């Protein structure tokens, strides 16, 4: 994606038609599926590259990338078992049976018909159907996400009183909002891959690419193109690509913003996704459209024991928050006294093998950072508690969710500490100051430490730990 397209969404991307990543994905698809041309493919200079009726395979890749194409390549391609409205409906029915979030949507609406009807009037030109087929076959998790987000957006629209006719363009925007991801490097799908600055720029720009993919088809109204461009904006102006605020974001765009975060939370978290999302939406009420948030919160609410009271729940939350906060603080204090970089790479002829204590530090640090990040994303990190309690006040449902989430976080903290000692039992021997300090931190956190036990971690200074490392 060009820099001009990123800074100005009205600038035509210069690589939309000949993205090497998109062309590579097509030729890889053709290795397993019957991809053929229904018309000849020409370069922008009028040179014929591929005849009509030719079968695409990986051997054509070099020829396809050697010069810009006159038209987007998928304008010329067909593939067996291509995505169509009927196959989309069939996949929605599968999600109704297998995806908890979708089951909740359907149950709240009293059936699936109000979600399916708009699909039957949605335009699906052949190039878009081809792209969706490519997504389904090569990036199935992205295809499933697109379907799920479309359904959440339609649910919000139905709850907002939109007519079936008004829901048709929304269905298209929800389904196609991530079509620009097909033009990105494949490395972004690997959770272990750290994005380069250029890849991160392309990730930010995928909504611009998606807008232009739809604009090129000339069948989707401007409202759909704009909504797709806006699906990563935020009501407080902290989103991208244009940093829009409030009513600057279209009504359809606001629905996509909330649908994106709802579907993403349920895909990311196997446990307590609804509780995490409910707290996050309460905590970040300025980022998301409040009227739409109010329509989704009842869907996230679990049953609350009628015998519960705010007071005891608040005390439990405060106790667990203190435990978590002090454990995190003591770890940060301990970690600050150790070398910033530890030798954890595989042994070589020139470097000694990393010591178990070094591996333990890196292992602990990584898992605690993940736990803190998850709490922060839900708006329930110990540092966020004062603000969150101010929002919850007399909200019994919210306080119950917060207590449940903190119970899980304490359990995870204990599991991390206990697993560390099981993996590196030599820490218990405390042969060095670093081993002794790590073992004491783990023992305190691993027995659901009281405040006094947690404080024990910091009793003895680590003057020699850094030198020992």
Coordinates of C-alpha atoms in Angstrom, one line a residue:
X1 CA 0.0 0.0 0.0
X2 CA 1.4 3.4 -1.0
X3 CA 2.1 6.1 1.6
X4 CA -0.3 8.4 -0.2
X5 CA -3.1 5.9 0.1
X6 CA -2.5 5.6 3.8
X7 CA -2.5 9.3 4.4
X8 CA -5.3 10.1 1.9
X9 CA -8.0 7.4 1.6
X10 CA -9.2 9.0 -1.6
X11 CA -5.9 8.3 -3.3
X12 CA -6.0 5.1 -5.5
X13 CA -3.6 2.5 -4.1
X14 CA -0.9 1.9 -6.7
X15 CA -0.5 -1.8 -5.9
X16 CA -4.2 -2.8 -5.7
X17 CA -4.1 -4.7 -9.0
X18 CA -0.7 -6.3 -8.8
X19 CA 0.0 -7.0 -5.1
X20 CA 2.6 -9.8 -5.1
X21 CA 1.0 -11.2 -1.9
X22 CA -2.4 -11.4 -3.5
X23 CA -1.0 -13.0 -6.7
X24 CA 1.0 -15.5 -4.7
X25 CA -2.2 -16.5 -2.8
X26 CA -4.0 -17.0 -6.1
X27 CA -1.3 -19.2 -7.6
X28 CA -1.1 -21.2 -4.3
X29 CA -4.9 -21.7 -4.4
X30 CA -4.6 -23.0 -8.0
X31 CA -2.3 -25.8 -6.8
X32 CA -5.3 -27.4 -5.1
X33 CA -8.3 -26.0 -6.9
X34 CA -9.3 -25.7 -10.5
X35 CA -8.6 -21.9 -11.2
X36 CA -9.1 -20.9 -14.9
X37 CA -9.3 -17.7 -16.8
X38 CA -12.7 -16.8 -18.4
X39 CA -11.0 -14.0 -20.4
X40 CA -7.4 -13.2 -21.4
X41 CA -5.1 -11.3 -19.0
X42 CA -3.2 -8.3 -20.4
X43 CA -0.5 -6.0 -19.0
X44 CA -1.2 -2.3 -18.8
X45 CA 0.9 -2.0 -22.0
X46 CA -1.5 -4.3 -23.9
X47 CA 0.8 -7.4 -23.8
X48 CA -1.2 -10.6 -23.4
X49 CA 0.1 -12.7 -20.5
X50 CA -2.5 -15.5 -20.3
X51 CA -5.0 -16.8 -22.8
X52 CA -8.7 -17.2 -22.1
X53 CA -9.5 -20.7 -20.8
X54 CA -6.0 -21.2 -19.3
X55 CA -5.5 -23.0 -16.0
X56 CA -3.6 -20.9 -13.5
X57 CA -0.8 -22.5 -11.6
X58 CA 2.3 -21.5 -9.6
X59 CA 4.4 -21.5 -12.8
X60 CA 2.5 -18.4 -13.9
X61 CA 3.5 -16.4 -10.9
X62 CA 6.7 -14.9 -12.3
X63 CA 4.9 -13.9 -15.5
X64 CA 2.0 -12.3 -13.6
X65 CA 4.3 -10.1 -11.4
X66 CA 6.6 -9.0 -14.1
X67 CA 4.4 -6.0 -15.2
X68 CA 1.3 -4.2 -13.9
X69 CA -1.9 -5.6 -15.1
X70 CA -4.6 -3.8 -17.1
X71 CA -7.3 -5.0 -14.7
X72 CA -7.3 -6.7 -11.4
X73 CA -6.5 -10.4 -12.0
X74 CA -9.6 -11.7 -10.3
X75 CA -11.7 -10.0 -13.0
X76 CA -10.6 -12.8 -15.2
X77 CA -10.7 -15.9 -13.0
X78 CA -13.1 -18.6 -12.0
X79 CA -12.7 -21.4 -9.5
X80 CA -14.7 -24.5 -8.7
X81 CA -17.0 -24.3 -5.7
X82 CA -16.9 -20.5 -5.7
X83 CA -18.5 -18.7 -2.8
X84 CA -22.1 -17.7 -3.5
X85 CA -25.1 -16.5 -1.5
X86 CA -26.3 -20.0 -0.9
X87 CA -22.9 -21.2 0.4
X88 CA -22.8 -18.1 2.7
X89 CA -26.2 -19.0 4.1
X90 CA -25.1 -22.6 4.7
X91 CA -22.0 -21.4 6.6
X92 CA -24.2 -19.1 8.7
X93 CA -26.3 -22.1 9.6
X94 CA -23.2 -24.0 10.7
X95 CA -22.1 -21.1 12.9
X96 CA -25.6 -21.1 14.4
X97 CA -24.8 -24.6 15.7
X98 CA -21.2 -24.3 16.5
X99 CA -20.4 -20.7 17.6
X100 CA -21.7 -19.6 21.0
X101 CA -21.9 -15.9 20.1
X102 CA -24.0 -16.6 16.9
X103 CA -26.3 -18.9 18.9
X104 CA -26.9 -16.0 21.3
X105 CA -27.7 -13.6 18.5
X106 CA -30.2 -16.0 17.0
X107 CA -31.8 -16.8 20.3
X108 CA -32.2 -13.1 21.1
X109 CA -33.9 -12.5 17.8
X110 CA -36.1 -15.6 18.0
X111 CA -34.7 -17.2 14.9
X112 CA -32.1 -16.8 12.1
X113 CA -34.4 -15.4 9.4
X114 CA -33.8 -11.8 10.2
X115 CA -30.1 -12.3 9.8
X116 CA -30.4 -14.3 6.6
X117 CA -32.9 -12.2 4.7
X118 CA -30.6 -9.3 3.9
X119 CA -28.0 -11.7 2.4
X120 CA -30.4 -12.8 -0.3
X121 CA -30.4 -9.2 -1.8
X122 CA -26.7 -8.5 -1.4
X123 CA -24.7 -8.0 -4.6
X124 CA -21.9 -10.5 -5.0
X125 CA -20.0 -9.9 -8.3
X126 CA -17.7 -12.6 -9.6
X127 CA -14.4 -10.8 -8.5
X128 CA -15.7 -10.4 -5.0
X129 CA -16.9 -14.0 -4.9
X130 CA -13.5 -15.1 -6.1
X131 CA -11.8 -13.1 -3.3
X132 CA -14.1 -14.6 -0.7
X133 CA -13.3 -18.1 -2.0
X134 CA -9.6 -17.3 -1.7
X135 CA -10.2 -16.2 1.8
X136 CA -12.3 -19.2 2.7
X137 CA -9.7 -21.7 1.3
X138 CA -6.5 -20.1 2.4
X139 CA -7.4 -18.0 5.5
X140 CA -10.5 -19.8 6.9
X141 CA -10.2 -18.0 10.3
X142 CA -10.5 -14.7 8.5
X143 CA -13.5 -15.9 6.5
X144 CA -15.2 -17.2 9.7
X145 CA -14.5 -13.8 11.4
X146 CA -16.0 -11.9 8.4
X147 CA -19.2 -14.0 8.6
X148 CA -19.4 -13.6 12.4
X149 CA -18.8 -9.8 12.3
X150 CA -21.5 -9.5 9.6
X151 CA -24.0 -11.3 11.8
X152 CA -23.2 -9.1 14.8
X153 CA -23.6 -6.0 12.8
X154 CA -27.0 -7.2 11.4
X155 CA -28.1 -8.0 15.0
X156 CA -27.3 -4.4 16.1
X157 CA -29.2 -3.0 13.1
X158 CA -32.2 -5.2 13.8
X159 CA -32.2 -4.1 17.4
X160 CA -31.8 -0.5 16.3
X161 CA -35.0 -0.8 14.2
X162 CA -33.4 -0.9 10.7
X163 CA -35.5 -2.3 7.9
X164 CA -34.5 -5.3 5.9
X165 CA -33.7 -3.0 3.0
X166 CA -31.4 -0.9 5.1
X167 CA -29.7 -4.0 6.3
X168 CA -28.6 -5.2 2.9
X169 CA -25.7 -2.7 2.4
X170 CA -24.7 -3.4 6.1
X171 CA -24.5 -7.1 5.3
X172 CA -22.1 -6.4 2.4
X173 CA -20.0 -4.0 4.6
X174 CA -19.7 -6.6 7.4
X175 CA -18.9 -9.5 5.1
X176 CA -16.3 -7.6 3.1
X177 CA -14.7 -5.3 5.7
X178 CA -11.5 -7.4 5.8
X179 CA -11.1 -8.1 2.1
X180 CA -8.0 -5.8 2.1
X181 CA -6.2 -8.4 4.3
X182 CA -5.7 -10.6 1.2
X183 CA -3.2 -8.0 -0.1
X184 CA -1.1 -8.1 3.0
X185 CA 2.0 -10.3 3.6
X186 CA 1.0 -13.7 5.0
X187 CA 3.3 -13.3 8.0
X188 CA 0.7 -11.2 9.9
X189 CA -1.3 -14.4 10.6
X190 CA 1.5 -15.9 12.6
X191 CA 1.0 -14.9 16.3
X192 CA 4.8 -15.4 16.8
X193 CA 5.7 -13.1 14.0
X194 CA 6.7 -9.6 15.0
X195 CA 5.5 -7.1 12.4
X196 CA 8.1 -4.9 10.7
X197 CA 7.3 -1.2 10.5
X198 CA 6.3 -1.7 6.8
X199 CA 4.1 -4.6 7.6
X200 CA 2.5 -2.6 10.5
X201 CA 1.8 0.2 8.0
X202 CA 0.1 -2.2 5.7
X203 CA -1.9 -3.7 8.5
X204 CA -3.2 -0.2 9.3
X205 CA -3.9 0.4 5.6
X206 CA -6.0 -2.7 5.0
X207 CA -9.2 -0.8 5.5
X208 CA -8.2 1.6 2.8
X209 CA -7.4 -1.3 0.4
X210 CA -10.8 -2.9 1.2
X211 CA -12.6 0.4 0.4
X212 CA -10.9 0.6 -3.0
X213 CA -11.6 -3.1 -3.8
X214 CA -15.3 -2.3 -3.3
X215 CA -15.2 1.0 -5.2
X216 CA -13.7 -0.8 -8.2
X217 CA -16.7 -3.0 -8.5
X218 CA -19.2 -0.1 -9.0
X219 CA -22.0 -2.1 -7.4
X220 CA -21.7 -1.1 -3.7
X221 CA -23.0 2.3 -2.6
X222 CA -20.7 4.9 -1.2
X223 CA -22.1 4.2 2.3
X224 CA -20.7 0.6 2.2
X225 CA -17.3 1.9 1.0
X226 CA -17.2 4.5 3.8
X227 CA -18.3 2.0 6.5
X228 CA -15.5 -0.4 5.5
X229 CA -13.0 2.4 5.6
X230 CA -14.2 3.3 9.1
X231 CA -14.4 -0.1 10.8
X232 CA -11.2 0.5 12.9
X233 CA -12.1 4.1 13.9
X234 CA -13.2 4.9 17.5
X235 CA -15.7 7.3 18.8
X236 CA -13.0 9.2 20.8
X237 CA -10.8 9.7 17.8
X238 CA -8.2 7.1 18.7
X239 CA -8.8 4.8 15.8
X240 CA -7.5 4.7 12.2
X241 CA -7.0 5.4 9.4
X242 CA -8.4 9.0 9.8
X243 CA -8.9 9.4 13.5
X244 CA -12.5 10.4 13.2
X245 CA -14.7 11.2 16.2
X246 CA -18.3 10.8 17.2
X247 CA -20.8 11.8 14.5
X248 CA -18.0 12.1 12.0
X249 CA -18.3 8.3 11.7
X250 CA -21.2 7.0 9.7
X251 CA -24.1 5.1 11.3
X252 CA -23.0 2.0 9.4
X253 CA -19.4 2.5 10.3
X254 CA -20.3 2.7 14.0
X255 CA -22.1 -0.6 13.8
X256 CA -19.0 -2.2 12.2
X257 CA -16.7 -0.7 14.9
X258 CA -18.7 -2.4 17.7
X259 CA -19.3 -5.6 15.7
X260 CA -15.5 -5.9 15.1
X261 CA -14.6 -5.8 18.8
X262 CA -17.5 -8.1 19.8
X263 CA -16.5 -10.8 17.3
X264 CA -12.8 -10.3 18.1
X265 CA -13.2 -10.8 21.8
X266 CA -15.2 -14.0 21.3
X267 CA -12.6 -15.3 18.9
X268 CA -9.6 -14.5 21.1
X269 CA -10.9 -15.7 24.5
X270 CA -12.0 -19.3 24.9
X271 CA -13.1 -18.6 28.5
X272 CA -15.3 -15.8 29.8
X273 CA -15.3 -13.9 26.6
X274 CA -18.6 -12.3 27.4
X275 CA -17.6 -11.1 30.8
X276 CA -14.3 -9.7 29.5
X277 CA -16.1 -7.9 26.7
X278 CA -18.8 -6.6 29.0
X279 CA -16.2 -5.1 31.4
X280 CA -14.1 -3.7 28.5
X281 CA -17.1 -2.0 27.0
X282 CA -18.1 -0.4 30.3
X283 CA -14.5 0.7 30.9
X284 CA -14.0 2.1 27.4
X285 CA -17.4 3.7 27.0
X286 CA -16.0 6.7 25.1
X287 CA -14.5 4.5 22.4
X288 CA -17.7 2.8 21.2
X289 CA -21.2 4.1 20.3
X290 CA -23.1 4.1 23.6
X291 CA -26.5 3.5 22.1
X292 CA -25.2 0.4 20.3
X293 CA -23.3 -0.8 23.4
X294 CA -26.5 -0.8 25.4
X295 CA -28.0 -3.1 22.8
X296 CA -25.2 -5.6 23.1
X297 CA -24.6 -5.7 26.9
X298 CA -27.8 -7.7 27.6
X299 CA -26.4 -10.4 25.2
X300 CA -23.3 -10.6 27.3
X301 CA -25.0 -10.8 30.7
X302 CA -24.9 -14.1 32.5
X303 CA -27.3 -15.1 35.2
X304 CA -26.5 -13.4 38.5
X305 CA -27.3 -15.2 41.8
X306 CA -30.1 -13.2 43.4
X307 CA -28.5 -13.7 46.8
X308 CA -25.4 -11.7 45.8
X309 CA -24.8 -8.3 47.2
X310 CA -22.7 -5.4 46.0
X311 CA -20.8 -5.0 49.3
X312 CA -19.3 -8.5 49.6
X313 CA -18.5 -8.6 45.9
X314 CA -16.7 -5.2 46.2
X315 CA -14.7 -6.5 49.1
X316 CA -13.7 -9.6 47.1
X317 CA -12.7 -7.6 44.1
X318 CA -10.6 -5.2 46.2
X319 CA -8.9 -8.1 47.9
X320 CA -8.0 -9.9 44.7
X321 CA -7.0 -6.7 43.0
X322 CA -4.6 -6.0 45.9
X323 CA -3.1 -9.5 45.5
X324 CA -2.7 -9.1 41.7
X325 CA -1.4 -5.6 41.9
X326 CA 1.2 -6.4 44.5
X327 CA 2.3 -9.6 42.7
X328 CA 2.8 -7.6 39.4
X329 CA 4.6 -4.8 41.3
X330 CA 6.9 -7.1 43.1
X331 CA 7.7 -8.9 39.8
X332 CA 8.5 -5.6 38.1
X333 CA 10.7 -4.6 41.0
X334 CA 12.5 -8.0 40.8
X335 CA 12.8 -7.9 37.0
X336 CA 14.3 -4.4 37.1
X337 CA 17.2 -5.7 39.1
X338 CA 18.1 -8.3 36.5
X339 CA 19.8 -7.8 33.1
X340 CA 17.5 -6.4 30.4
X341 CA 18.6 -9.1 28.0
X342 CA 19.2 -12.7 29.1
X343 CA 20.9 -15.5 27.2
X344 CA 18.0 -17.7 26.3
X345 CA 19.0 -18.7 22.7
X346 CA 20.1 -22.2 21.8
X347 CA 23.7 -23.0 22.8
X348 CA 26.4 -22.6 20.1
X349 CA 30.1 -23.2 19.8
X350 CA 30.9 -19.6 20.9
X351 CA 28.2 -19.1 23.5
X352 CA 27.5 -21.1 26.7
X353 CA 24.0 -22.6 27.0
X354 CA 21.5 -20.5 28.8
X355 CA 21.1 -21.3 32.5
X356 CA 17.8 -22.6 33.8
X357 CA 17.4 -19.5 35.9
X358 CA 17.7 -17.3 32.8
X359 CA 15.0 -19.4 31.0
X360 CA 12.8 -19.2 34.1
X361 CA 13.0 -15.4 34.2
X362 CA 12.1 -15.0 30.5
X363 CA 9.3 -17.6 30.8
X364 CA 7.8 -15.9 33.8
X365 CA 8.1 -12.4 32.3
X366 CA 6.4 -13.4 29.1
X367 CA 3.4 -15.0 30.8
X368 CA 2.9 -12.3 33.3
X369 CA 2.9 -9.7 30.5
X370 CA 0.2 -11.7 28.8
X371 CA -1.9 -11.8 32.0
X372 CA -1.5 -8.1 32.6
X373 CA -2.4 -7.4 28.9
X374 CA -5.6 -9.5 29.1
X375 CA -6.7 -7.7 32.3
X376 CA -5.9 -4.3 30.7
X377 CA -7.9 -5.2 27.6
X378 CA -10.9 -6.0 29.7
X379 CA -10.5 -2.7 31.6
X380 CA -9.9 -4.6 34.9
X381 CA -6.1 -4.3 35.5
X382 CA -5.4 -3.3 39.1
X383 CA -4.3 0.2 37.9
X384 CA -7.7 0.6 36.2
X385 CA -9.8 -0.5 39.2
X386 CA -10.7 3.0 40.7
X387 CA -12.1 4.2 37.3
X388 CA -14.0 0.9 36.7
X389 CA -15.6 0.9 40.2
X390 CA -16.7 4.4 39.5
X391 CA -18.5 3.2 36.4
X392 CA -20.0 0.1 38.0
X393 CA -21.3 1.7 41.2
X394 CA -24.5 -0.2 42.0
X395 CA -24.3 -2.5 38.9
X396 CA -24.6 -5.9 40.4
X397 CA -24.1 -7.7 37.0
X398 CA -20.9 -5.8 36.3
X399 CA -19.5 -6.3 39.8
X400 CA -20.3 -10.1 39.6
X401 CA -18.5 -10.2 36.2
X402 CA -15.5 -8.3 37.6
X403 CA -15.2 -10.7 40.6
X404 CA -15.4 -13.7 38.3
X405 CA -12.7 -12.3 36.0
X406 CA -10.4 -11.5 39.0
X407 CA -10.9 -15.0 40.4
X408 CA -9.7 -16.4 37.1
X409 CA -6.8 -14.0 37.0
X410 CA -5.7 -15.0 40.5
X411 CA -6.0 -18.7 39.4
X412 CA -3.8 -17.9 36.4
X413 CA -1.3 -16.1 38.5
X414 CA -1.0 -19.1 40.8
X415 CA -0.8 -21.5 37.9
X416 CA 2.1 -19.5 36.4
X417 CA 4.0 -19.5 39.6
X418 CA 3.5 -23.2 40.3
X419 CA 4.3 -24.2 36.8
X420 CA 7.6 -22.3 36.9
X421 CA 8.6 -24.2 40.0
X422 CA 7.7 -27.5 38.4
X423 CA 9.6 -26.7 35.3
X424 CA 12.7 -25.5 37.1
X425 CA 12.7 -27.2 40.5
X426 CA 16.3 -26.2 41.1
X427 CA 15.1 -22.8 41.9
X428 CA 13.9 -24.2 45.2
X429 CA 17.4 -24.9 46.2
X430 CA 18.3 -21.2 46.0
X431 CA 21.9 -21.7 45.1
X432 CA 22.2 -18.1 43.9
X433 CA 20.5 -14.9 44.9
X434 CA 18.5 -14.8 41.6
X435 CA 17.2 -18.4 42.1
X436 CA 16.3 -17.6 45.7
X437 CA 14.4 -14.5 44.7
X438 CA 12.5 -16.3 41.9
X439 CA 11.6 -19.2 44.2
X440 CA 10.3 -16.8 46.9
X441 CA 8.2 -14.9 44.4
X442 CA 6.7 -18.1 43.0
X443 CA 5.9 -19.5 46.5
X444 CA 4.1 -16.4 47.5
X445 CA 2.1 -16.0 44.3
X446 CA 1.5 -19.8 44.1
X447 CA -0.4 -20.1 47.4
X448 CA -2.9 -17.3 46.7
X449 CA -0.8 -15.0 48.8
X450 CA -2.1 -12.8 51.5
X451 CA -0.8 -9.2 51.5
X452 CA 1.9 -10.1 54.0
X453 CA 3.0 -13.2 52.1
X454 CA 3.2 -11.1 48.9
X455 CA 5.3 -8.5 50.7
X456 CA 7.7 -11.2 51.8
X457 CA 8.9 -11.3 48.2
X458 CA 10.6 -7.9 48.6
X459 CA 12.1 -8.4 52.1
X460 CA 15.5 -9.3 51.0
X461 CA 17.2 -7.0 48.5
X462 CA 18.9 -8.4 45.4
X463 CA 22.1 -6.5 45.5
X464 CA 24.0 -9.5 44.0
X465 CA 21.4 -10.8 41.6
X466 CA 22.4 -8.6 38.7
X467 CA 26.1 -9.5 39.1
X468 CA 25.2 -13.1 39.5
X469 CA 23.4 -13.0 36.1

